[in-house]
CSV table of C-alpha atoms in Angstrom, one decimal:
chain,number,residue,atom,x,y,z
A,4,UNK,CA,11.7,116.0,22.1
A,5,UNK,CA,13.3,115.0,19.2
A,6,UNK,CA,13.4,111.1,18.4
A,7,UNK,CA,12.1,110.8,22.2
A,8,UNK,CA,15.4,112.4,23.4
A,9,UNK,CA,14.6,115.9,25.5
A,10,UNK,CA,16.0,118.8,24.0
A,11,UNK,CA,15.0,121.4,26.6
A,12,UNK,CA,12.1,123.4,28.3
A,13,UNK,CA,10.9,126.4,27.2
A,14,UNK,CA,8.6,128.1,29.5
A,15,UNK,CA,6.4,130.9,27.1
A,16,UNK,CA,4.2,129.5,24.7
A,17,UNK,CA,4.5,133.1,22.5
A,18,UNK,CA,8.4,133.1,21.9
A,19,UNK,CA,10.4,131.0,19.8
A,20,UNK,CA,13.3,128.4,21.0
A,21,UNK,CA,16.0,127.0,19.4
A,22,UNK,CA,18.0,123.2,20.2
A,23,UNK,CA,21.1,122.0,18.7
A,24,UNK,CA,20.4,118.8,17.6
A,25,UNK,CA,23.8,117.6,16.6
A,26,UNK,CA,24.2,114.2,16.9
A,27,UNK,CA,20.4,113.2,17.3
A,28,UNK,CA,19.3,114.2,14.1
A,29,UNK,CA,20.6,111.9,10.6
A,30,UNK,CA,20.5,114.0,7.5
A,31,UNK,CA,17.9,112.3,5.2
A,32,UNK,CA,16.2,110.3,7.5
A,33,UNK,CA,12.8,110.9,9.1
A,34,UNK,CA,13.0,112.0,12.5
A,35,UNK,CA,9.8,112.9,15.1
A,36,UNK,CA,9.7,115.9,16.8
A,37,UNK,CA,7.5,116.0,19.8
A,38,UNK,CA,6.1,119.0,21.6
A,39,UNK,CA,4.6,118.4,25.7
A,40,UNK,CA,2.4,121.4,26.9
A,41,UNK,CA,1.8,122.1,30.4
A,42,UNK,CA,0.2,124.7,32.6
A,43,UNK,CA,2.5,124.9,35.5
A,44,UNK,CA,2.5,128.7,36.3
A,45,UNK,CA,-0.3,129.5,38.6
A,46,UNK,CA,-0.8,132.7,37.5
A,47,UNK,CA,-1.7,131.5,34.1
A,48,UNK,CA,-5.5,131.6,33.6
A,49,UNK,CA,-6.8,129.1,30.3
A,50,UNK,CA,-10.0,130.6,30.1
A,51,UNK,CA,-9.3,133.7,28.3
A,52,UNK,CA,-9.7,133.1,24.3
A,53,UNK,CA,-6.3,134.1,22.7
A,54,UNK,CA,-4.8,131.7,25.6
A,55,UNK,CA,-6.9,128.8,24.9
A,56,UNK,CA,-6.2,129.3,21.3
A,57,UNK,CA,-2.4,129.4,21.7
A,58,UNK,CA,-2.1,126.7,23.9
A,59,UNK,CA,-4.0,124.1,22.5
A,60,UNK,CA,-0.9,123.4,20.4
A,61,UNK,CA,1.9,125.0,18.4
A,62,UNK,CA,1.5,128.4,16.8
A,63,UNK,CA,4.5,128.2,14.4
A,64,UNK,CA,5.8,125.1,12.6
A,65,UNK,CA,8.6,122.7,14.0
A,66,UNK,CA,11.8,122.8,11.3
A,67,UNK,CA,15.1,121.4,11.3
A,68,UNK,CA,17.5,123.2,9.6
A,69,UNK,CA,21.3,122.8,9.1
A,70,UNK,CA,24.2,125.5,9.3
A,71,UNK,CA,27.8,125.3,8.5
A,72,UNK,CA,30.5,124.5,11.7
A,73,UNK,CA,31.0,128.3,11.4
A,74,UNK,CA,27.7,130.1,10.8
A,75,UNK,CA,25.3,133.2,12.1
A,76,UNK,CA,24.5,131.5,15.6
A,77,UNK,CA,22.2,134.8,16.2
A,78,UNK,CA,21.3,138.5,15.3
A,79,UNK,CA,19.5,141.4,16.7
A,80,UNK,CA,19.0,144.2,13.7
A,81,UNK,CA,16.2,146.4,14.8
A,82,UNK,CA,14.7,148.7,11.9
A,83,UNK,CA,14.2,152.3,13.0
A,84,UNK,CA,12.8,155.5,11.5
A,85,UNK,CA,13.5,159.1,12.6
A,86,UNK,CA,11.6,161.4,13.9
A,87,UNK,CA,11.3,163.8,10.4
A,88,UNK,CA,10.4,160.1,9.2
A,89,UNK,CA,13.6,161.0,6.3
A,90,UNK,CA,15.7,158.2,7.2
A,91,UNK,CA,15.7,154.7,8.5
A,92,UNK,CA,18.2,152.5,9.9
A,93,UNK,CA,19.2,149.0,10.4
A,94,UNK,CA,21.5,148.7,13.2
A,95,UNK,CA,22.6,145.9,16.0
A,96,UNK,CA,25.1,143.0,15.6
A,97,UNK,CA,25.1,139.7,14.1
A,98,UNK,CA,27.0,136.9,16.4
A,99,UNK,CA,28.8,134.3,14.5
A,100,UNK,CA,30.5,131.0,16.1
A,101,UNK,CA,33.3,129.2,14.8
A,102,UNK,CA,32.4,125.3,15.9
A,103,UNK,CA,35.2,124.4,13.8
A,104,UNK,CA,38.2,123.2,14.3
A,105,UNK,CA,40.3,126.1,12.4
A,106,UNK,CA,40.2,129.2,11.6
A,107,UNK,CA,37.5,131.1,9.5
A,108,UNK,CA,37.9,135.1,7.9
A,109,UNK,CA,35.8,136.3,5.2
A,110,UNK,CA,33.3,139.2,5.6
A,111,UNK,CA,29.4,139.7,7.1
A,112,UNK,CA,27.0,141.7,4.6
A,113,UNK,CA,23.9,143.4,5.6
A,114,UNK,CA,22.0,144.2,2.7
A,115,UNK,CA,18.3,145.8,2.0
A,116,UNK,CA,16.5,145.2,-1.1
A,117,UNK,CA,13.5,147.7,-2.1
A,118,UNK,CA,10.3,146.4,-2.2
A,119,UNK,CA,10.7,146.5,-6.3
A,120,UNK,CA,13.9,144.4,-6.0
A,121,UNK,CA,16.5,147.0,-5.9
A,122,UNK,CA,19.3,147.2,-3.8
A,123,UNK,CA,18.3,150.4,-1.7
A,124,UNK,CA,21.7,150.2,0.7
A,125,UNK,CA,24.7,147.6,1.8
A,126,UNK,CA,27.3,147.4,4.7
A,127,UNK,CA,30.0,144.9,5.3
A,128,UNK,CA,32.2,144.1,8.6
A,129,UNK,CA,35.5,141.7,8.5
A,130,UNK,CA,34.6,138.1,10.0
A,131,UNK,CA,37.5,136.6,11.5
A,132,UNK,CA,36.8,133.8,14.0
A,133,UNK,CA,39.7,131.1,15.6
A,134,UNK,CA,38.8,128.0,16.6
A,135,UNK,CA,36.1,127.3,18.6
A,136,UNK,CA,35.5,131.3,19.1
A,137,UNK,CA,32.1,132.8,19.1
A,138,UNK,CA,31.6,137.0,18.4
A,139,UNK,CA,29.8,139.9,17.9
A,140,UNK,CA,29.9,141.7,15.0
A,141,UNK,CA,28.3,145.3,14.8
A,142,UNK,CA,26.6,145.9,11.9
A,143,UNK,CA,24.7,149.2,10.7
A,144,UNK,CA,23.0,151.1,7.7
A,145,UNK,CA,21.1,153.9,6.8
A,146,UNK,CA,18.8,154.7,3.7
A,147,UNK,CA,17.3,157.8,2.9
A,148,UNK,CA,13.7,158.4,2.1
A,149,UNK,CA,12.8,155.0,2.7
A,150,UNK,CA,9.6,154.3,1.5
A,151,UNK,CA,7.2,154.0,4.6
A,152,UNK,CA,5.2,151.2,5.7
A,153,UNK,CA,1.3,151.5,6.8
A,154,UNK,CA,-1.8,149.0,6.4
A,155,UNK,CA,-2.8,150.8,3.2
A,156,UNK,CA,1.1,150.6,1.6
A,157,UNK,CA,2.7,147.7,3.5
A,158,UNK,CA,6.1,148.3,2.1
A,159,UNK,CA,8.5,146.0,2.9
A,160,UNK,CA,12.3,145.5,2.5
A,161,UNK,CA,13.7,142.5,2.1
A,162,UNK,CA,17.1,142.1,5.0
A,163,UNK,CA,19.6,139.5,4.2
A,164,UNK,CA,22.8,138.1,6.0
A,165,UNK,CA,24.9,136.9,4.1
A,166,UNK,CA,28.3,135.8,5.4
A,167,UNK,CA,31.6,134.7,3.3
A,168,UNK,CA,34.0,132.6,4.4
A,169,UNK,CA,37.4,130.9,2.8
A,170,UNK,CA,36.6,127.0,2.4
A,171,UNK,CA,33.0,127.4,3.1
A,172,UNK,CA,29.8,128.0,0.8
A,173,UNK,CA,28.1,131.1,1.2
A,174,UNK,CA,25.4,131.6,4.1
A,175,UNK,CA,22.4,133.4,3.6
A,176,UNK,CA,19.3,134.8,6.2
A,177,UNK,CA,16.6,136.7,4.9
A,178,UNK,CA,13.5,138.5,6.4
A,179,UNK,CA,11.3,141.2,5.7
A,180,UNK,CA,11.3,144.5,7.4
A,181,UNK,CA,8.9,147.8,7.4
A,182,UNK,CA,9.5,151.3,8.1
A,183,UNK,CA,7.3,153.1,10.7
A,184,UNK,CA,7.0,155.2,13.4
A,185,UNK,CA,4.4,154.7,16.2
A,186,UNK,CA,4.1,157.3,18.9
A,187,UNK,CA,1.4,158.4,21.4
A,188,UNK,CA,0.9,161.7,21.1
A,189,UNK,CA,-1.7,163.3,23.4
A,190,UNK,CA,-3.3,159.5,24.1
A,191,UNK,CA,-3.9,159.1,21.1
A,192,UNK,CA,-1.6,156.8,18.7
A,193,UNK,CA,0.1,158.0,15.3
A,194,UNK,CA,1.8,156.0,12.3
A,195,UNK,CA,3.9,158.1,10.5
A,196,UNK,CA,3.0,161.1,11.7
């Protein structure tokens, strides 16, 4: 609920959900965000420890956030390593939608910044969106000899979005993201090899 006004139901207490709140939410005034948890699946059983933990309230924090009329409306950019563990790879789409009125072009980024700040590889796809459109945009790159991730060197890249268009400011996502491999080999489980 935002401002007692529904938004939706979201049935998994362990995934995150997303509600446009256009038009119920004023930009600089407070507004109350309300969450309602209920056990309605049968199968569900409380009494198990990690459950009763997650369900006694939120696990992650409530935000609103703000996005252009044209903006990344949603991404799926998987990091992978090879099997020789040489080179890893960022690759998936980025869908953008076009709530505006006109037309948007510019260009979608990818970019992956080295755990030392360096830009360790880049790729770029044309965004051209008409009115009211919404796509997907493939995206992909690959870096060799990424440096690997593990518990006792948690390397991590930094992945950003970052999509230009004419008449618009600059959009930017960010997240981290590790390199590994985890097989089973034999029963037993391997990181890196």
């Amino acid at each position: 609920y935002l401002n007692g006004s529904l938004l939706g139901e979201h049935l998994s207490g362990l995934t995150p959900a997303h509600y446009n709140v256009t038009g119920l939410a004023v930009p600089g005034e407070e507004a109350l965000i309300a969450v309602r948890l209920l056990r309605r699946h049968p199968y569900v059983k409380m009494d198990m420890v990690r459950h009763s933990a997650e369900f006694c309230g939120l696990s992650q924090s409530a935000v609103l956030f703000a996005v252009e009329k044209c903006h990344v409306a949603d991404f799926d950019l998987p990091v992978t390593l090879d099997r020789d563990l040489k080179t890893g790879s960022v690759r998936g789409s980025v869908t953008v939608e076009n709530g505006d009125s006109c037309a948007r072009s510019g260009r979608l980024s990818l970019l992956l910044t080295a755990p030392g700040g360096a830009l360790a590889a880049r790729t770029e796809a044309p965004a051209a969106l008409q009115a009211g459109e919404k796509k997907e945009i493939p995206l992909s790159l690959t870096l060799s000899e990424p440096l690997l991730w593990n518990d006792e060197y948690p390397n991590l890249y930094t992945a950003s979005l970052l999509l230009e268009l004419e008449g618009l400011p600059a959009q930017k996502l960010s997240w981290k993201a590790g390199f590994r491999r985890m097989e089973m080999v034999d029963s037993r489980p391997y990181l890196n090899g």
